[in-house]
Short mmCIF file of C-alpha atoms in Angstrom, two decimals:
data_model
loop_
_atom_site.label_atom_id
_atom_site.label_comp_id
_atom_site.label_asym_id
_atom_site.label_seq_id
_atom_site.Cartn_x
_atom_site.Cartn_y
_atom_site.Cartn_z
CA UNK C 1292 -151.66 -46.81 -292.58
CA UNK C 1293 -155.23 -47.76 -293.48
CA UNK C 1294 -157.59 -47.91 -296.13
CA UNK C 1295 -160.23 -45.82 -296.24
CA UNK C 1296 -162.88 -47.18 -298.22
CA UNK C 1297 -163.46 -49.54 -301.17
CA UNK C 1298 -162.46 -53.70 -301.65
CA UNK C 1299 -159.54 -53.27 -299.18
CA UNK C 1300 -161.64 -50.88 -296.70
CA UNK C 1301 -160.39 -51.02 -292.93
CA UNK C 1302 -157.03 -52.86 -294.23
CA UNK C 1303 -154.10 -52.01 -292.25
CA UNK C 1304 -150.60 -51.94 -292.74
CA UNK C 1305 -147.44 -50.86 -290.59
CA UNK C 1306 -145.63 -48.57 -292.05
CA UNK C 1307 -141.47 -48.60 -290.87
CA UNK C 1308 -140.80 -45.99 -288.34
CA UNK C 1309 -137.64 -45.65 -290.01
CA UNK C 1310 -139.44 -44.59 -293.51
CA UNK C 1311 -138.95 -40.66 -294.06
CA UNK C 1312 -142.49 -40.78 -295.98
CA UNK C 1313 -144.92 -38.00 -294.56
CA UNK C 1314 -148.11 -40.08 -295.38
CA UNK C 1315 -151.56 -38.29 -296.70
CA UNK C 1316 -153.66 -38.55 -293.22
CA UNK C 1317 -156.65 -40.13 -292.85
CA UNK C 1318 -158.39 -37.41 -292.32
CA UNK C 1319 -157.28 -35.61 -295.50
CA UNK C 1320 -157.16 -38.70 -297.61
CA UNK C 1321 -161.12 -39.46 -296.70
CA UNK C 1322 -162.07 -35.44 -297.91
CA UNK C 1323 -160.04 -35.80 -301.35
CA UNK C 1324 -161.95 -38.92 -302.21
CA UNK C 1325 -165.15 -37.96 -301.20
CA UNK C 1326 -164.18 -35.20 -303.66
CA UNK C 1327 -163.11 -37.14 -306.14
CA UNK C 1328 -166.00 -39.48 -305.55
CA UNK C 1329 -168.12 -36.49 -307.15
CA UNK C 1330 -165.57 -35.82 -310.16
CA UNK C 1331 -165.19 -39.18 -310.99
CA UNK C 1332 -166.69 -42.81 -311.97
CA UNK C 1333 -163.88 -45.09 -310.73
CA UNK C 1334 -166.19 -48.16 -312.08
CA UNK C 1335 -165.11 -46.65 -315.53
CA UNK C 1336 -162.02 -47.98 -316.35
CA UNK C 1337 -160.00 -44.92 -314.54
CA UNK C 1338 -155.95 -45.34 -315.04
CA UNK C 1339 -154.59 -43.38 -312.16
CA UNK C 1340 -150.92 -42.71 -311.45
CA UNK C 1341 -149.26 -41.98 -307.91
CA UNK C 1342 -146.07 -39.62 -308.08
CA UNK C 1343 -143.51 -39.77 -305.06
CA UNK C 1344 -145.77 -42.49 -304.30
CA UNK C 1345 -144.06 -42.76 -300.20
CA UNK C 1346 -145.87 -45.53 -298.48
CA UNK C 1347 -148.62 -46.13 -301.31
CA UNK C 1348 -151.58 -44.91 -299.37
CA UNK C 1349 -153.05 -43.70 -302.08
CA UNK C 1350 -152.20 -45.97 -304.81
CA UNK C 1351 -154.02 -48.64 -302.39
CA UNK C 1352 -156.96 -46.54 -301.97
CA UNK C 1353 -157.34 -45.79 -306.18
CA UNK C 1354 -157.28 -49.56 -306.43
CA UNK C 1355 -158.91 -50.38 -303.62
CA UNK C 1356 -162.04 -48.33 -305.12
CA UNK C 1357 -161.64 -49.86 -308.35
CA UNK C 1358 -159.70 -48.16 -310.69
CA UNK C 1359 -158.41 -50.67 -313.54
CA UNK C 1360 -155.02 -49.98 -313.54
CA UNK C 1361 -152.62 -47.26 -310.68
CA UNK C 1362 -148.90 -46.72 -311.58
CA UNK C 1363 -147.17 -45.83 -308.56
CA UNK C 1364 -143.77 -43.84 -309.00
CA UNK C 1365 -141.37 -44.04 -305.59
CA UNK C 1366 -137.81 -43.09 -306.02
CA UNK C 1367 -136.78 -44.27 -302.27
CA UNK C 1368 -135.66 -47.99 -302.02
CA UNK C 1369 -137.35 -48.86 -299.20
CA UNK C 1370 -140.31 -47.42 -299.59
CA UNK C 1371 -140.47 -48.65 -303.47
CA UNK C 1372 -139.75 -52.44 -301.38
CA UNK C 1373 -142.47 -51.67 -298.67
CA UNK C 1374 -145.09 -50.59 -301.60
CA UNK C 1375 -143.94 -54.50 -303.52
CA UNK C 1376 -144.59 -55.83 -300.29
CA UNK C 1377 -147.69 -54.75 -299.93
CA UNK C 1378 -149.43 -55.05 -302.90
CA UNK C 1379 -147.50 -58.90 -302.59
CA UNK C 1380 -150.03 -59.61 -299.42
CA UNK C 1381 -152.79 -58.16 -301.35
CA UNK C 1382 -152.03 -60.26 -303.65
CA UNK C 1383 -153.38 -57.77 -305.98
CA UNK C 1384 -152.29 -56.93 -309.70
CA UNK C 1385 -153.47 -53.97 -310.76
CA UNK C 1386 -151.01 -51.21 -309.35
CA UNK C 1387 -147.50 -51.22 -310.97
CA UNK C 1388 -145.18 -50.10 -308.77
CA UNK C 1389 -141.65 -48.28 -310.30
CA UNK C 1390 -138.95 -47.40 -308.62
CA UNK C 1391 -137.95 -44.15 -310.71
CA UNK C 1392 -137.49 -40.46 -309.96
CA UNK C 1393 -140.81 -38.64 -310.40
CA UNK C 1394 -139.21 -35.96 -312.85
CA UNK C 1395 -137.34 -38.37 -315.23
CA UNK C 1396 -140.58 -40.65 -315.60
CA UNK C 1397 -142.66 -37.31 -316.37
CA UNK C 1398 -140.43 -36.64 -319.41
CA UNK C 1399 -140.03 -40.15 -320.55
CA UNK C 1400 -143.64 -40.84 -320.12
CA UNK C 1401 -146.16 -41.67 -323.18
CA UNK C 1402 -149.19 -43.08 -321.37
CA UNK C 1403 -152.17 -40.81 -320.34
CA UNK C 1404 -154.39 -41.02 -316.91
CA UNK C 1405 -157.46 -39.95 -315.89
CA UNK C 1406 -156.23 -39.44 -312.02
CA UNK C 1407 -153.11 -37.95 -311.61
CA UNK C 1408 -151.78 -37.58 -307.61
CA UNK C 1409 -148.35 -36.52 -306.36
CA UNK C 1410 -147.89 -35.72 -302.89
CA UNK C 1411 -144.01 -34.26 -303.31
CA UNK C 1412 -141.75 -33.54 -300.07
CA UNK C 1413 -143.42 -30.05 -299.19
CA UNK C 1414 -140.00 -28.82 -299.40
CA UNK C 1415 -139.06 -29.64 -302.67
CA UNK C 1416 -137.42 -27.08 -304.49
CA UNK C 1417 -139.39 -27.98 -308.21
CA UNK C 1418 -142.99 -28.34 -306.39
CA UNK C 1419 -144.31 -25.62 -307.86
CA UNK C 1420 -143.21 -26.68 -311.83
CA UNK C 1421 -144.91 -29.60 -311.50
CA UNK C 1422 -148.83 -28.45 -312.62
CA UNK C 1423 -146.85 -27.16 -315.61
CA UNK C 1424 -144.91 -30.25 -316.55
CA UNK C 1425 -148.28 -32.75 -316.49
CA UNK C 1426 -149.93 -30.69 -318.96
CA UNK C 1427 -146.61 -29.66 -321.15
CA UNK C 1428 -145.95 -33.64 -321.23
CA UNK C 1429 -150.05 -34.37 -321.83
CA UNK C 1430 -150.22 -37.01 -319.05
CA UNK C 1431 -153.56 -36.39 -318.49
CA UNK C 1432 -156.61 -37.95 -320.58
CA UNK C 1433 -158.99 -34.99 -321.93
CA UNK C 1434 -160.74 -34.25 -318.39
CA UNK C 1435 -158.66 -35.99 -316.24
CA UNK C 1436 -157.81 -34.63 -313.34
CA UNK C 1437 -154.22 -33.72 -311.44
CA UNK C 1438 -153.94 -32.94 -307.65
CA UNK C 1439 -151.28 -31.77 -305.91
CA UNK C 1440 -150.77 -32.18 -302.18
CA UNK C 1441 -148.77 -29.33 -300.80
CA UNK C 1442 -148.03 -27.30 -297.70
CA UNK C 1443 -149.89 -23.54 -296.61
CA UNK C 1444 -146.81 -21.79 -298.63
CA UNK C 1445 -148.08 -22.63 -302.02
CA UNK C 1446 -151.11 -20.89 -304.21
CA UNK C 1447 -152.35 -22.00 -307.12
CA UNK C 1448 -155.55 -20.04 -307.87
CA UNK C 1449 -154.11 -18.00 -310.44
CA UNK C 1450 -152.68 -21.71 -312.85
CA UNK C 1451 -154.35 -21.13 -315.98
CA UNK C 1452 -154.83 -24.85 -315.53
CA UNK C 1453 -156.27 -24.37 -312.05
CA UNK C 1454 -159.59 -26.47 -310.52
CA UNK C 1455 -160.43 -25.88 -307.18
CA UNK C 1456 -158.57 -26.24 -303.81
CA UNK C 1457 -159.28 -27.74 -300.78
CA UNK C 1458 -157.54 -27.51 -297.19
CA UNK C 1459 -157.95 -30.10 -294.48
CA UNK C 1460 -155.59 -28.70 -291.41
CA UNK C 1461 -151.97 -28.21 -292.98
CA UNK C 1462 -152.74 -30.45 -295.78
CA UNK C 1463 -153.13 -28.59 -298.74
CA UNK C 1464 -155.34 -30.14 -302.26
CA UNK C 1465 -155.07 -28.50 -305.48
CA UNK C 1466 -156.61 -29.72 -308.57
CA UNK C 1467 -156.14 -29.31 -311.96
CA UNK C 1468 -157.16 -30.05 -315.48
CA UNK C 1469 -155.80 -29.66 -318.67
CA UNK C 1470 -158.97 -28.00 -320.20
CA UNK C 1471 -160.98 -26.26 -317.29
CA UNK C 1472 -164.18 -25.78 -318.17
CA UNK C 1473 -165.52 -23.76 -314.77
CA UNK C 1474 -163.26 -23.00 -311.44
CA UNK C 1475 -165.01 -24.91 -308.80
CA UNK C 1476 -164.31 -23.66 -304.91
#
């Protein structure tokens, strides 16, 4: 796992070949932020937060461009302890990793962000609820912005909520925003 761009750009870090994480690739990682490069100031203050956070790829890469403060949500033990580990050698203090379950946090949450990412297991039975369940709970800041990485065998286009989408091979970016003001494509 590497880091794109940003303070940490061209760090890398070996990910267990145990883990069961299916990391965001590189390739699909670099598109979203050049995307969200355009959608966002991240010298601004941004608060981002990182459901099923797996390996923290992209909780590095929100801090690594600058964003004040990342919360990064990973149910998984060992992956919660790899995320710890890392952020230990970075020696860096402005991602808070929990080890929680990405459902229970959403309804127990009070904070807002301005970046919202999850990257669920494609196969996860409540994947689709979860557009719905960022707005119902108002975790996002008045534009903020949530994606969701998913597989081909979700649409989106008709969330009243919905952004834009973007495809990079099988990996699948929808965005959404609590007040959209025009559907980009």
């Amino acid at each position: 796992m590497r880091v794109i761009s940003g303070i940490y750009k061209g760090r890398r870090f070996d990910v267990p070949h145990s883990f069961k994480a299916r990391p965001t690739t590189d390739f699909a990682k670099e598109n979203l932020f050049n995307v969200l490069s355009n959608l966002i100031d991240f010298d601004n203050q941004i608060q981002a937060l990182d459901l099923f956070a797996g390996t923290g790829s992209i909780s590095l890469e929100f801090i690594s461009r600058g964003c004040e403060q990342v919360v990064s949500i990973e149910k998984d033990r060992d992956h919660y302890a790899f995320i710890c580990k890392v952020l230990k050698e970075l020696g860096d203090t402005s991602c808070l990793p929990i080890k929680a379950d990405v459902f229970k946090f959403i309804g127990r949450c009070r904070e807002q962000y301005d970046i919202i990412f999850a990257d669920p297991p494609y196969a996860l039975p409540d994947l689709t609820a979860l557009p719905d369940l960022i707005i119902e709970h108002q975790l996002l800041k008045e534009n903020g912005i949530f994606i969701l990485e998913h597989g081909n065998d979700h649409q989106f286009e008709k969330h009243p909520h919905f952004m834009q989408h973007r495809r990079y091979g099988a990996v699948n970016f929808t965005f959404f925003q609590p007040t959209v003001k025009a559907a980009v494509t």
